[in-house]
Amino acid sequence: MQTDMLDATFSALADPTRRAILDRLSRGEATVLELAEPFTISLPAISRHLKVLERAGLISRGREAQWRPCKLETEALERIDGWVGQYRRIWQGRFDRMDGYIAALTKGELDAQQ
């Protein structure tokens, strides 16, 4: 299940229009019309993008009378952060070891010159 959700999230984030929609929602709730405003694509196309984002758990859509505000959901992004974080820790450890190695080499070269 975790892998399926990560796959859906990464797939949803692969599209620049969907990333732009998420960027807009990071500033607060918005209607479909407000989200569609900066794009030159149809409302049905925006709705399809929203459905992909919703299935991936990146957004939710409420219902207030005839207004259906979209809202950013952070849980899916937190899952990605956790997944990426494990690799970040691995690479950070490797870079730290490489920095130490370079420092030792540099010190050795300086000692040899004196």
PDB file of C-alpha atoms in Angstrom:
ATOM      1  CA  MET A   1       0.000   0.000   0.000  1.00  0.00           C
ATOM      2  CA  GLN A   2       2.795   2.447   0.911  1.00  0.00           C
ATOM      3  CA  THR A   3       4.504   1.825  -2.444  1.00  0.00           C
ATOM      4  CA  ASP A   4       1.225   2.291  -4.343  1.00  0.00           C
ATOM      5  CA  MET A   5       0.656   5.649  -2.631  1.00  0.00           C
ATOM      6  CA  LEU A   6       4.223   6.777  -3.366  1.00  0.00           C
ATOM      7  CA  ASP A   7       3.787   5.742  -7.005  1.00  0.00           C
ATOM      8  CA  ALA A   8       0.521   7.688  -7.265  1.00  0.00           C
ATOM      9  CA  THR A   9       2.064  10.729  -5.596  1.00  0.00           C
ATOM     10  CA  PHE A  10       5.177  10.774  -7.779  1.00  0.00           C
ATOM     11  CA  SER A  11       3.031  10.216 -10.864  1.00  0.00           C
ATOM     12  CA  ALA A  12       0.788  13.143  -9.920  1.00  0.00           C
ATOM     13  CA  LEU A  13       3.816  15.362  -9.273  1.00  0.00           C
ATOM     14  CA  ALA A  14       5.353  14.492 -12.646  1.00  0.00           C
ATOM     15  CA  ASP A  15       3.071  16.974 -14.423  1.00  0.00           C
ATOM     16  CA  PRO A  16       4.010  20.690 -14.321  1.00  0.00           C
ATOM     17  CA  THR A  17       0.362  21.809 -14.355  1.00  0.00           C
ATOM     18  CA  ARG A  18      -0.387  19.722 -11.286  1.00  0.00           C
ATOM     19  CA  ARG A  19       2.714  21.054  -9.524  1.00  0.00           C
ATOM     20  CA  ALA A  20       1.562  24.597 -10.320  1.00  0.00           C
ATOM     21  CA  ILE A  21      -1.874  23.800  -8.884  1.00  0.00           C
ATOM     22  CA  LEU A  22      -0.243  22.518  -5.687  1.00  0.00           C
ATOM     23  CA  ASP A  23       1.884  25.648  -5.523  1.00  0.00           C
ATOM     24  CA  ARG A  24      -1.258  27.776  -5.713  1.00  0.00           C
ATOM     25  CA  LEU A  25      -2.986  25.677  -3.050  1.00  0.00           C
ATOM     26  CA  SER A  26       0.023  26.087  -0.745  1.00  0.00           C
ATOM     27  CA  ARG A  27      -1.198  29.678  -0.332  1.00  0.00           C
ATOM     28  CA  GLY A  28      -4.729  28.637   0.644  1.00  0.00           C
ATOM     29  CA  GLU A  29      -7.944  27.045  -0.563  1.00  0.00           C
ATOM     30  CA  ALA A  30      -9.192  27.846  -4.061  1.00  0.00           C
ATOM     31  CA  THR A  31     -12.092  26.991  -6.331  1.00  0.00           C
ATOM     32  CA  VAL A  32     -11.684  25.170  -9.631  1.00  0.00           C
ATOM     33  CA  LEU A  33     -12.219  28.468 -11.461  1.00  0.00           C
ATOM     34  CA  GLU A  34      -9.512  30.165  -9.407  1.00  0.00           C
ATOM     35  CA  LEU A  35      -7.134  27.273 -10.039  1.00  0.00           C
ATOM     36  CA  ALA A  36      -7.888  27.289 -13.783  1.00  0.00           C
ATOM     37  CA  GLU A  37      -7.340  31.035 -14.170  1.00  0.00           C
ATOM     38  CA  PRO A  38      -3.606  31.085 -15.018  1.00  0.00           C
ATOM     39  CA  PHE A  39      -3.815  28.184 -17.482  1.00  0.00           C
ATOM     40  CA  THR A  40      -4.818  28.109 -21.140  1.00  0.00           C
ATOM     41  CA  ILE A  41      -6.498  24.713 -20.791  1.00  0.00           C
ATOM     42  CA  SER A  42     -10.178  23.887 -20.438  1.00  0.00           C
ATOM     43  CA  LEU A  43     -12.057  23.479 -17.171  1.00  0.00           C
ATOM     44  CA  PRO A  44     -12.579  19.757 -17.868  1.00  0.00           C
ATOM     45  CA  ALA A  45      -8.799  19.401 -18.243  1.00  0.00           C
ATOM     46  CA  ILE A  46      -8.255  21.188 -14.920  1.00  0.00           C
ATOM     47  CA  SER A  47     -10.855  18.888 -13.344  1.00  0.00           C
ATOM     48  CA  ARG A  48      -8.958  15.847 -14.625  1.00  0.00           C
ATOM     49  CA  HIS A  49      -5.744  17.208 -13.071  1.00  0.00           C
ATOM     50  CA  LEU A  50      -7.598  17.750  -9.794  1.00  0.00           C
ATOM     51  CA  LYS A  51      -8.893  14.174  -9.827  1.00  0.00           C
ATOM     52  CA  VAL A  52      -5.332  12.860 -10.228  1.00  0.00           C
ATOM     53  CA  LEU A  53      -4.164  15.052  -7.332  1.00  0.00           C
ATOM     54  CA  GLU A  54      -7.104  13.929  -5.219  1.00  0.00           C
ATOM     55  CA  ARG A  55      -6.515  10.211  -5.905  1.00  0.00           C
ATOM     56  CA  ALA A  56      -2.872  10.693  -4.905  1.00  0.00           C
ATOM     57  CA  GLY A  57      -4.012  12.250  -1.625  1.00  0.00           C
ATOM     58  CA  LEU A  58      -2.384  15.592  -2.433  1.00  0.00           C
ATOM     59  CA  ILE A  59      -5.603  17.595  -2.316  1.00  0.00           C
ATOM     60  CA  SER A  60      -9.114  17.316  -0.965  1.00  0.00           C
ATOM     61  CA  ARG A  61     -12.270  18.966  -2.213  1.00  0.00           C
ATOM     62  CA  GLY A  62     -14.899  20.263   0.132  1.00  0.00           C
ATOM     63  CA  ARG A  63     -18.466  21.248  -0.440  1.00  0.00           C
ATOM     64  CA  GLU A  64     -19.918  24.521   0.757  1.00  0.00           C
ATOM     65  CA  ALA A  65     -23.232  25.098  -1.012  1.00  0.00           C
ATOM     66  CA  GLN A  66     -22.283  25.274  -4.711  1.00  0.00           C
ATOM     67  CA  TRP A  67     -18.708  26.227  -3.890  1.00  0.00           C
ATOM     68  CA  ARG A  68     -16.237  23.294  -3.924  1.00  0.00           C
ATOM     69  CA  PRO A  69     -12.972  24.579  -2.493  1.00  0.00           C
ATOM     70  CA  CYS A  70      -9.805  22.580  -3.089  1.00  0.00           C
ATOM     71  CA  LYS A  71      -7.314  22.280  -0.278  1.00  0.00           C
ATOM     72  CA  LEU A  72      -3.732  21.041  -0.102  1.00  0.00           C
ATOM     73  CA  GLU A  73      -3.253  17.882   1.975  1.00  0.00           C
ATOM     74  CA  THR A  74       0.203  17.391   3.435  1.00  0.00           C
ATOM     75  CA  GLU A  75       0.196  13.696   4.361  1.00  0.00           C
ATOM     76  CA  ALA A  76       1.223  12.512   0.870  1.00  0.00           C
ATOM     77  CA  LEU A  77       4.022  15.081   0.760  1.00  0.00           C
ATOM     78  CA  GLU A  78       5.170  13.965   4.206  1.00  0.00           C
ATOM     79  CA  ARG A  79       5.372  10.363   2.915  1.00  0.00           C
ATOM     80  CA  ILE A  80       7.581  11.536   0.066  1.00  0.00           C
ATOM     81  CA  ASP A  81       9.721  13.548   2.457  1.00  0.00           C
ATOM     82  CA  GLY A  82      10.175  10.462   4.633  1.00  0.00           C
ATOM     83  CA  TRP A  83      11.092   8.317   1.639  1.00  0.00           C
ATOM     84  CA  VAL A  84      13.543  10.893   0.276  1.00  0.00           C
ATOM     85  CA  GLY A  85      14.862  11.508   3.803  1.00  0.00           C
ATOM     86  CA  GLN A  86      16.257   7.998   4.073  1.00  0.00           C
ATOM     87  CA  TYR A  87      18.347   8.590   0.947  1.00  0.00           C
ATOM     88  CA  ARG A  88      19.257  12.092   2.088  1.00  0.00           C
ATOM     89  CA  ARG A  89      20.753  10.603   5.281  1.00  0.00           C
ATOM     90  CA  ILE A  90      22.716   8.007   3.287  1.00  0.00           C
ATOM     91  CA  TRP A  91      24.127  10.611   0.900  1.00  0.00           C
ATOM     92  CA  GLN A  92      24.821  13.097   3.667  1.00  0.00           C
ATOM     93  CA  GLY A  93      26.884  10.446   5.462  1.00  0.00           C
ATOM     94  CA  ARG A  94      28.793   9.728   2.266  1.00  0.00           C
ATOM     95  CA  PHE A  95      29.441  13.412   1.631  1.00  0.00           C
ATOM     96  CA  ASP A  96      30.626  13.868   5.221  1.00  0.00           C
ATOM     97  CA  ARG A  97      33.084  10.981   4.786  1.00  0.00           C
ATOM     98  CA  MET A  98      34.250  12.439   1.476  1.00  0.00           C
ATOM     99  CA  ASP A  99      34.778  15.860   3.112  1.00  0.00           C
ATOM    100  CA  GLY A 100      36.882  14.183   5.787  1.00  0.00           C
ATOM    101  CA  TYR A 101      38.906  12.339   3.165  1.00  0.00           C
ATOM    102  CA  ILE A 102      39.513  15.513   1.165  1.00  0.00           C
ATOM    103  CA  ALA A 103      40.501  17.370   4.329  1.00  0.00           C
ATOM    104  CA  ALA A 104      42.977  14.597   5.180  1.00  0.00           C
ATOM    105  CA  LEU A 105      44.406  14.692   1.654  1.00  0.00           C
ATOM    106  CA  THR A 106      44.691  18.467   1.742  1.00  0.00           C
ATOM    107  CA  LYS A 107      46.378  18.385   5.135  1.00  0.00           C
ATOM    108  CA  GLY A 108      48.764  15.707   3.878  1.00  0.00           C
ATOM    109  CA  GLU A 109      49.674  17.831   0.873  1.00  0.00           C
ATOM    110  CA  LEU A 110      50.233  20.876   3.081  1.00  0.00           C
ATOM    111  CA  ASP A 111      52.416  18.839   5.468  1.00  0.00           C
ATOM    112  CA  ALA A 112      54.436  17.495   2.532  1.00  0.00           C
ATOM    113  CA  GLN A 113      55.090  21.025   1.216  1.00  0.00           C
ATOM    114  CA  GLN A 114      56.479  22.252   4.549  1.00  0.00           C
TER     115      GLN A 114
END
